[in-house]
Short mmCIF file of C-alpha atoms and ligand atoms in Angstrom, two decimals:
data_model
loop_
_atom_site.label_atom_id
_atom_site.label_comp_id
_atom_site.label_asym_id
_atom_site.label_seq_id
_atom_site.Cartn_x
_atom_site.Cartn_y
_atom_site.Cartn_z
CA MET A 1 0.33 -50.15 29.97
CA LYS A 2 -3.17 -48.77 29.62
CA THR A 3 -2.19 -45.60 31.47
CA THR A 4 0.72 -45.03 29.05
CA TYR A 5 -1.58 -45.24 26.02
CA PHE A 6 -4.05 -42.94 27.72
CA SER A 7 -1.28 -40.41 28.52
CA ILE A 8 -0.08 -40.42 24.91
CA PHE A 9 -3.67 -39.87 23.77
CA VAL A 10 -4.12 -36.93 26.15
CA ILE A 11 -0.77 -35.36 25.21
CA THR A 12 -1.55 -35.69 21.49
CA LEU A 13 -4.94 -34.13 21.99
CA PHE A 14 -3.44 -31.29 24.00
CA GLY A 15 -0.82 -30.74 21.31
CA LEU A 16 -3.50 -30.56 18.65
CA PHE A 17 -5.41 -27.88 20.48
CA THR A 18 -2.44 -25.74 21.47
CA ASN A 19 -1.16 -25.78 17.88
CA MET A 20 -4.44 -24.54 16.55
CA PRO A 21 -4.40 -20.93 15.34
CA ILE A 22 -6.49 -18.56 17.44
CA ALA A 23 -8.44 -17.44 14.39
CA SER A 24 -8.05 -17.55 10.65
CA GLU A 25 -6.59 -14.60 8.68
CA GLN A 26 -9.91 -13.88 7.04
CA ASP A 27 -11.57 -13.65 10.39
CA GLY A 28 -10.21 -10.17 11.11
CA LYS A 29 -12.93 -9.18 13.55
CA THR A 30 -12.40 -12.23 15.76
CA ILE A 31 -8.65 -11.63 15.95
CA LYS A 32 -9.34 -8.06 17.03
CA ALA A 33 -11.03 -9.25 20.22
CA PHE A 34 -7.98 -11.15 21.52
CA SER A 35 -5.18 -8.69 22.17
CA SER A 36 -3.84 -5.39 20.95
CA GLU A 37 -1.05 -7.21 19.08
CA SER A 38 -3.55 -9.37 17.23
CA SER A 39 -5.71 -6.36 16.59
CA SER A 40 -2.92 -4.47 14.85
CA GLU A 41 -2.19 -7.63 12.84
CA ALA A 42 -5.80 -7.61 11.67
CA LEU A 43 -5.54 -3.93 10.72
CA THR A 44 -2.37 -4.66 8.74
CA LEU A 45 -4.16 -7.42 6.83
CA GLU A 46 -7.06 -5.09 6.12
CA ALA A 47 -4.73 -2.27 5.00
CA LYS A 48 -2.75 -4.60 2.74
CA ALA A 49 -5.96 -5.78 1.10
CA ILE A 50 -7.13 -2.19 0.51
CA ALA A 51 -3.77 -1.15 -0.99
CA LYS A 52 -3.94 -4.18 -3.28
CA THR A 53 -7.48 -3.27 -4.32
CA PHE A 54 -6.36 0.26 -5.17
CA SER A 55 -3.64 -1.07 -7.51
CA SER A 56 -5.86 -3.74 -9.00
CA ARG A 57 -8.44 -1.08 -9.90
CA LEU A 58 -6.01 1.47 -11.32
CA LYS A 59 -3.59 -0.74 -13.26
CA PRO A 60 -6.08 -2.19 -15.77
CA ILE A 61 -7.50 1.29 -16.46
CA LEU A 62 -4.01 2.65 -17.03
CA LYS A 63 -3.06 -0.29 -19.24
CA SER A 64 -6.12 -0.11 -21.46
CA ALA A 65 -5.78 3.69 -21.74
CA ILE A 66 -2.18 3.24 -22.90
CA GLN A 67 -3.22 0.54 -25.37
CA SER A 68 -6.06 2.54 -26.88
CA GLY A 69 -4.63 6.06 -26.95
CA GLY A 70 -0.94 5.94 -25.99
CA PHE A 71 0.78 7.46 -22.98
CA THR A 72 -0.32 11.02 -23.67
CA SER A 73 -4.02 10.19 -23.43
CA ALA A 74 -3.34 7.83 -20.51
CA VAL A 75 -2.14 10.84 -18.51
CA GLU A 76 -5.60 12.32 -18.95
CA VAL A 77 -7.26 9.07 -17.85
CA CYS A 78 -4.94 8.64 -14.86
CA SER A 79 -5.50 12.22 -13.71
CA SER A 80 -9.19 11.55 -13.22
CA ALA A 81 -9.23 7.81 -12.50
CA ALA A 82 -6.63 7.72 -9.70
CA PRO A 83 -8.27 10.33 -7.43
CA GLU A 84 -11.69 8.78 -8.17
CA ILE A 85 -10.54 5.30 -7.13
CA ALA A 86 -9.02 6.68 -3.92
CA LYS A 87 -12.23 8.55 -3.11
CA ASN A 88 -14.52 5.58 -3.76
CA LEU A 89 -12.33 3.17 -1.85
CA SER A 90 -12.29 5.56 1.12
CA LEU A 91 -16.09 5.68 1.08
CA GLU A 92 -16.35 1.90 0.80
CA THR A 93 -13.90 1.08 3.58
CA GLY A 94 -13.95 4.02 6.01
CA TRP A 95 -10.17 4.35 5.69
CA SER A 96 -8.52 7.51 4.47
CA ILE A 97 -6.58 6.60 1.30
CA SER A 98 -4.07 8.57 -0.73
CA ARG A 99 -0.93 8.16 -2.79
CA VAL A 100 2.04 10.19 -1.66
CA SER A 101 5.56 10.85 -2.88
CA LEU A 102 8.73 12.78 -2.03
CA GLN A 103 8.53 14.03 -5.64
CA PRO A 104 4.81 14.58 -6.07
CA ARG A 105 2.97 14.99 -9.35
CA ASN A 106 -0.45 15.84 -7.94
CA LEU A 107 0.18 18.61 -5.43
CA HIS A 108 -3.40 18.43 -4.14
CA SER A 109 -3.19 14.83 -2.99
CA ALA A 110 0.39 13.56 -3.02
CA VAL A 111 2.35 15.88 -0.73
CA ALA A 112 3.52 13.82 2.26
CA ASP A 113 2.67 14.81 5.83
CA PRO A 114 5.53 14.58 8.40
CA PHE A 115 4.84 10.89 9.18
CA GLU A 116 4.63 9.95 5.49
CA TYR A 117 7.74 11.98 4.73
CA GLU A 118 9.81 10.02 7.27
CA VAL A 119 8.49 6.65 6.09
CA LEU A 120 9.16 7.52 2.43
CA ARG A 121 12.73 8.46 3.32
CA GLU A 122 13.08 5.15 5.14
CA PHE A 123 11.69 3.31 2.09
CA ASP A 124 14.36 4.97 -0.07
CA GLU A 125 17.05 3.82 2.36
CA ARG A 126 15.69 0.29 2.47
CA GLN A 127 15.60 0.20 -1.34
CA LEU A 128 19.18 1.49 -1.55
CA LYS A 129 20.22 -1.34 0.78
CA GLY A 130 18.78 -3.83 -1.68
CA GLU A 131 15.21 -4.46 -0.51
CA SER A 132 12.66 -4.71 -3.30
CA ALA A 133 9.60 -2.43 -3.24
CA GLN A 134 7.32 -5.35 -3.92
CA LEU A 135 6.66 -6.34 -0.29
CA MET A 136 7.90 -3.14 1.35
CA HIS A 137 5.47 -1.64 3.82
CA TYR A 138 5.37 0.06 7.21
CA SER A 139 2.71 0.46 9.86
CA LYS A 140 2.42 2.26 13.17
CA ILE A 141 -0.18 3.60 15.59
CA VAL A 142 0.25 7.37 15.93
CA ASN A 143 -2.08 9.61 17.95
CA ASN A 144 -4.88 7.06 18.02
CA GLU A 145 -4.58 6.52 14.29
CA TYR A 146 -3.41 3.34 12.62
CA ARG A 147 -1.14 4.30 9.73
CA PHE A 148 -0.03 2.00 6.95
CA MET A 149 2.10 2.66 3.89
CA LYS A 150 2.78 0.35 0.96
CA ALA A 151 5.74 1.27 -1.25
CA GLN A 152 5.21 1.70 -4.99
CA GLY A 153 8.27 0.66 -6.96
CA VAL A 154 9.17 1.88 -10.43
CA GLU A 155 8.53 -0.81 -13.05
CA ALA A 156 9.43 -0.59 -16.76
CA ILE A 157 6.03 0.78 -17.79
CA CYS A 158 6.19 3.58 -15.19
CA LEU A 159 9.34 5.00 -16.80
CA ASN A 160 7.30 6.30 -19.74
CA CYS A 161 5.62 8.87 -17.49
CA HIS A 162 8.02 9.04 -14.51
CA GLY A 163 11.41 8.28 -16.10
CA LYS A 164 14.28 10.40 -17.34
CA ASN A 165 13.42 10.77 -21.02
CA ILE A 166 9.82 11.84 -21.42
CA SER A 167 8.86 12.58 -25.01
CA GLY A 168 7.96 16.19 -25.98
CA GLU A 169 4.22 15.78 -26.48
CA LEU A 170 3.83 13.69 -23.34
CA LYS A 171 5.87 16.17 -21.30
CA GLN A 172 3.59 18.93 -22.56
CA LYS A 173 0.50 16.99 -21.54
CA ILE A 174 1.87 16.34 -18.05
CA MET A 175 2.74 20.02 -17.64
CA THR A 176 -0.77 21.08 -18.69
CA HIS A 177 -2.31 19.01 -15.88
CA TYR A 178 0.52 19.33 -13.36
CA PRO A 179 2.52 22.55 -13.91
CA ASP A 180 4.68 21.87 -10.83
CA ASP A 181 5.27 18.17 -11.57
CA ALA A 182 8.27 16.75 -9.71
CA ALA A 183 7.58 13.10 -10.55
CA THR A 184 10.11 12.47 -13.32
CA GLY A 185 13.76 11.36 -13.40
CA TYR A 186 13.16 7.96 -11.80
CA SER A 187 15.03 4.74 -12.61
CA LEU A 188 13.84 1.14 -12.52
CA GLY A 189 13.38 -0.26 -9.00
CA GLN A 190 13.36 3.09 -7.20
CA ILE A 191 10.54 4.03 -4.83
CA ARG A 192 8.08 6.21 -6.75
CA GLY A 193 5.90 6.77 -3.68
CA ALA A 194 3.45 4.90 -1.52
CA ILE A 195 -0.18 4.16 -1.00
CA SER A 196 -0.94 5.67 2.39
CA LEU A 197 -3.81 4.45 4.54
CA THR A 198 -5.11 5.85 7.81
CA LYS A 199 -7.78 4.57 10.15
CA THR A 200 -8.92 6.38 13.28
CA LEU A 201 -9.10 3.89 16.15
CA ASP A 202 -11.95 3.62 18.63
CA LYS A 203 -11.12 5.29 21.92
C1 LIG B 301 0.47 7.31 -18.58
C2 LIG B 301 1.42 7.89 -17.66
C3 LIG B 301 1.71 7.21 -16.36
C4 LIG B 301 2.23 5.96 -16.17
C5 LIG B 301 2.59 4.93 -17.22
C6 LIG B 301 2.39 5.84 -14.73
N1 LIG B 301 1.98 6.95 -14.09
FE1 LIG B 301 2.08 7.33 -12.10
N2 LIG B 301 1.12 9.08 -12.37
C7 LIG B 301 0.69 9.57 -13.59
C8 LIG B 301 -0.17 10.70 -13.36
C9 LIG B 301 -0.87 11.52 -14.42
C10 LIG B 301 -0.25 10.87 -11.96
C11 LIG B 301 -1.07 11.88 -11.18
C12 LIG B 301 -2.41 11.24 -10.84
C13 LIG B 301 -3.26 12.05 -9.91
O1 LIG B 301 -3.57 13.19 -10.22
O2 LIG B 301 -3.62 11.50 -8.85
C14 LIG B 301 0.58 9.83 -11.38
C15 LIG B 301 0.75 9.69 -10.02
C16 LIG B 301 1.42 8.65 -9.43
C17 LIG B 301 1.55 8.46 -8.01
C18 LIG B 301 0.93 9.34 -6.92
C19 LIG B 301 1.88 10.34 -6.36
C20 LIG B 301 2.04 11.58 -7.19
O3 LIG B 301 3.20 11.89 -7.44
O4 LIG B 301 1.04 12.22 -7.57
C21 LIG B 301 2.26 7.32 -7.81
C22 LIG B 301 2.67 6.70 -6.49
C23 LIG B 301 2.55 6.80 -9.14
N3 LIG B 301 2.04 7.62 -10.10
C24 LIG B 301 3.23 5.63 -9.35
C25 LIG B 301 3.33 5.03 -10.59
C26 LIG B 301 3.87 3.71 -10.79
C27 LIG B 301 4.47 2.84 -9.69
C28 LIG B 301 3.75 3.44 -12.13
C29 LIG B 301 4.11 2.16 -12.84
C30 LIG B 301 3.49 0.94 -12.36
C31 LIG B 301 3.14 4.60 -12.76
N4 LIG B 301 2.89 5.53 -11.80
C32 LIG B 301 2.88 4.70 -14.11
C33 LIG B 301 1.01 9.07 -14.83
C34 LIG B 301 1.53 7.82 -15.05
#
């Protein structure tokens, strides 16, 4: 009888330990030490957090610019704020950060490289098949670089500056800053582009 109770105790204890996670999500550095699979999981978590930070810094600036001066003046604000946020976040994190698109507005920063081009095309296909942009992302290790892309879907507010019917004055403003702008004509739910993150891995 005693042995049975003892066995149950040991089995329960064993179960408890084997069910324990190796490390918590926040503990990215610890996960990294375990295996290459865990290490790329940690990188994905880090990349997701950086992409989220980018959006959470830009969106309030864009919103308050629209509220205080309308869409035309918000174009001005966005044209300086967006590249600034990307630059600062790169310096803070050591990741290379940009926003890219198949129909770029900013030709200095948003033209996709071959990897980004393929992923953006795949995002379009996934969206056409019914997947929402909200959680859509892709990651891969290419040439000793960890690459991560987070899709940016078109919401109602985006249509004012990226939609089909852009008002005259606003159109003019966009053309002044971006004479070769290709970032209009979008509909709700489409993929406007992606936040693209790259980290060079240790050899
Ligand atoms: C007030 C006008 C305005 C609104 C509203 C707006 N954008 Fe933009 N968007 C711009 C401007 C201006 C740029 C170029 C910024 C730069 O120079 O980096 C841009 C660039 C981008 C880029 C980078 C790629 C590129 O083509 O240069 C993405 C991605 C993007 N916008 C997505 C969105 C999404 C998604 C929304 C809605 C949540 C949105 N935008 C709302 C004006 C706007």
